[in-house]
Amino acid sequence: MNERFVKHATFVVERTYAASPERVYNAWADPIAKAKWFSKPDIFDFRVGGQEYSSGGPPEGPIFTFDASYQELVPEQRIVYTYTLDAGGIRISVSITTVELIKVEGGTKLIFTEQGVFFDGHDTPEVREHGTNVMLDALGKVVEG
């Protein structure tokens, strides 16, 4: 039997984009815009209580399943969602994520805070934080482009 364990972690990633809070918020709220920097959703219901769901991955790797529920939405200011992430049918983590958008001179400061529990060594906070950095860099190219 495999050893079961959990690792809890919180990380914060910040970015400043040369784009308005409205533009950055809309890049999260519009499924076509979001698909340019995040996985293309199979389900996208951007409202409190709504679900976002996507499943896919590289041909040689496992299928990743992202299943999120929106908990709090304040247009142009805040997005809070909870989500599970599975890899190859195995639950690897459960998280709560808060995205804060703050108007600053010349653009928007984004503060991304993730509080997660990672299961049995299938994923780590360090790997997730790295992926978040890559994701937020891609978001920046979309909103500043």
CSV table of C-alpha atoms in Angstrom, one decimal:
chain,number,residue,atom,x,y,z
A,1,MET,CA,0.0,0.0,0.0
A,2,ASN,CA,1.3,3.4,-0.9
A,3,GLU,CA,1.9,5.9,1.9
A,4,ARG,CA,-0.8,8.6,2.0
A,5,PHE,CA,0.1,12.2,3.1
A,6,VAL,CA,-0.8,15.8,2.5
A,7,LYS,CA,1.2,18.9,2.1
A,8,HIS,CA,-0.5,22.3,2.8
A,9,ALA,CA,1.0,25.4,1.3
A,10,THR,CA,0.2,29.0,0.4
A,11,PHE,CA,2.0,31.0,-2.2
A,12,VAL,CA,1.5,34.5,-3.7
A,13,VAL,CA,2.5,35.6,-7.2
A,14,GLU,CA,2.3,39.3,-8.2
A,15,ARG,CA,2.3,40.9,-11.6
A,16,THR,CA,1.8,44.4,-12.9
A,17,TYR,CA,0.3,44.7,-16.3
A,18,ALA,CA,0.1,47.7,-18.6
A,19,ALA,CA,-3.6,47.1,-19.0
A,20,SER,CA,-6.7,48.3,-17.2
A,21,PRO,CA,-8.4,46.3,-14.4
A,22,GLU,CA,-11.4,45.9,-16.8
A,23,ARG,CA,-9.2,44.4,-19.5
A,24,VAL,CA,-7.5,42.0,-17.0
A,25,TYR,CA,-10.8,41.0,-15.4
A,26,ASN,CA,-12.3,40.3,-18.8
A,27,ALA,CA,-9.4,38.1,-19.7
A,28,TRP,CA,-10.6,35.8,-16.9
A,29,ALA,CA,-14.4,36.3,-17.5
A,30,ASP,CA,-14.6,35.7,-21.2
A,31,PRO,CA,-14.0,32.1,-22.3
A,32,ILE,CA,-12.6,33.0,-25.7
A,33,ALA,CA,-10.1,35.4,-24.1
A,34,LYS,CA,-9.2,33.0,-21.3
A,35,ALA,CA,-8.6,30.2,-23.8
A,36,LYS,CA,-5.7,32.3,-25.2
A,37,TRP,CA,-3.7,31.9,-21.9
A,38,PHE,CA,-5.3,29.0,-20.0
A,39,SER,CA,-6.8,25.6,-21.0
A,40,LYS,CA,-9.8,25.8,-23.3
A,41,PRO,CA,-12.8,25.1,-21.1
A,42,ASP,CA,-15.4,22.4,-21.7
A,43,ILE,CA,-17.8,24.2,-19.3
A,44,PHE,CA,-17.5,27.9,-18.5
A,45,ASP,CA,-20.1,29.5,-16.3
A,46,PHE,CA,-18.5,32.7,-14.9
A,47,ARG,CA,-20.8,33.7,-12.1
A,48,VAL,CA,-20.9,33.0,-8.3
A,49,GLY,CA,-21.7,29.4,-8.0
A,50,GLY,CA,-20.8,28.8,-11.6
A,51,GLN,CA,-18.4,26.1,-12.8
A,52,GLU,CA,-15.3,26.0,-15.0
A,53,TYR,CA,-14.2,22.6,-16.2
A,54,SER,CA,-11.5,21.5,-18.6
A,55,SER,CA,-9.8,18.2,-19.4
A,56,GLY,CA,-6.9,17.6,-21.6
A,57,GLY,CA,-3.1,17.3,-21.8
A,58,PRO,CA,-0.2,16.5,-24.0
A,59,PRO,CA,-0.4,13.3,-26.2
A,60,GLU,CA,2.4,11.7,-24.2
A,61,GLY,CA,1.3,12.7,-20.8
A,62,PRO,CA,-1.6,12.2,-18.4
A,63,ILE,CA,-5.0,13.9,-18.9
A,64,PHE,CA,-5.3,16.8,-16.5
A,65,THR,CA,-8.8,17.7,-15.2
A,66,PHE,CA,-9.4,21.2,-13.8
A,67,ASP,CA,-12.8,21.5,-12.0
A,68,ALA,CA,-13.5,25.0,-10.5
A,69,SER,CA,-16.4,26.7,-8.7
A,70,TYR,CA,-16.6,30.5,-8.5
A,71,GLN,CA,-17.1,31.7,-4.9
A,72,GLU,CA,-16.8,35.5,-5.2
A,73,LEU,CA,-16.7,37.8,-8.1
A,74,VAL,CA,-16.3,41.6,-7.9
A,75,PRO,CA,-15.9,43.0,-11.4
A,76,GLU,CA,-12.5,44.6,-12.0
A,77,GLN,CA,-11.4,43.9,-8.4
A,78,ARG,CA,-11.6,40.3,-7.2
A,79,ILE,CA,-12.1,36.7,-8.3
A,80,VAL,CA,-12.2,33.8,-5.8
A,81,TYR,CA,-12.6,30.2,-6.8
A,82,THR,CA,-12.0,26.7,-5.4
A,83,TYR,CA,-10.8,23.9,-7.6
A,84,THR,CA,-9.7,20.3,-7.8
A,85,LEU,CA,-6.9,19.1,-10.1
A,86,ASP,CA,-6.7,15.5,-11.2
A,87,ALA,CA,-3.9,13.9,-13.3
A,88,GLY,CA,-4.6,10.6,-15.0
A,89,GLY,CA,-7.7,10.2,-12.9
A,90,ILE,CA,-5.9,10.7,-9.6
A,91,ARG,CA,-6.8,13.7,-7.4
A,92,ILE,CA,-3.5,15.6,-6.9
A,93,SER,CA,-4.8,18.8,-5.2
A,94,VAL,CA,-7.6,20.9,-3.9
A,95,SER,CA,-7.1,24.7,-3.7
A,96,ILE,CA,-8.7,28.0,-3.0
A,97,THR,CA,-7.4,30.9,-5.2
A,98,THR,CA,-7.9,34.6,-4.8
A,99,VAL,CA,-7.1,37.0,-7.7
A,100,GLU,CA,-7.0,40.6,-6.6
A,101,LEU,CA,-6.9,43.4,-9.2
A,102,ILE,CA,-5.6,46.8,-8.1
A,103,LYS,CA,-5.6,49.8,-10.3
A,104,VAL,CA,-2.2,51.4,-10.3
A,105,GLU,CA,-0.6,54.2,-12.4
A,106,GLY,CA,-0.3,52.8,-16.0
A,107,GLY,CA,-2.2,49.6,-15.4
A,108,THR,CA,-3.2,46.8,-13.0
A,109,LYS,CA,-1.4,45.1,-10.1
A,110,LEU,CA,-2.6,41.4,-9.9
A,111,ILE,CA,-2.1,39.5,-6.7
A,112,PHE,CA,-2.6,35.8,-7.1
A,113,THR,CA,-2.9,33.8,-3.8
A,114,GLU,CA,-3.3,30.1,-3.8
A,115,GLN,CA,-3.9,28.0,-0.6
A,116,GLY,CA,-3.7,24.4,-1.5
A,117,VAL,CA,-3.5,20.9,-0.2
A,118,PHE,CA,-1.4,18.6,-2.3
A,119,PHE,CA,-1.9,14.8,-2.1
A,120,ASP,CA,0.6,12.0,-1.8
A,121,GLY,CA,3.4,13.7,-3.6
A,122,HIS,CA,1.6,13.7,-7.0
A,123,ASP,CA,2.1,17.5,-7.2
A,124,THR,CA,4.0,20.0,-5.1
A,125,PRO,CA,3.5,23.6,-4.2
A,126,GLU,CA,6.8,24.5,-5.9
A,127,VAL,CA,5.7,22.9,-9.2
A,128,ARG,CA,2.3,24.6,-8.9
A,129,GLU,CA,3.8,28.0,-8.2
A,130,HIS,CA,6.1,27.6,-11.2
A,131,GLY,CA,3.1,26.8,-13.4
A,132,THR,CA,1.3,29.8,-12.0
A,133,ASN,CA,4.2,32.0,-13.0
A,134,VAL,CA,4.1,30.6,-16.5
A,135,MET,CA,0.3,31.1,-16.7
A,136,LEU,CA,0.4,34.7,-15.5
A,137,ASP,CA,3.2,35.5,-18.0
A,138,ALA,CA,0.9,34.2,-20.7
A,139,LEU,CA,-2.0,36.3,-19.3
A,140,GLY,CA,0.3,39.3,-19.5
A,141,LYS,CA,1.0,38.7,-23.2
A,142,VAL,CA,-2.8,38.6,-23.9
A,143,VAL,CA,-3.8,41.7,-21.9
A,144,GLU,CA,-0.9,43.8,-23.0
A,145,GLY,CA,-0.9,42.6,-26.7
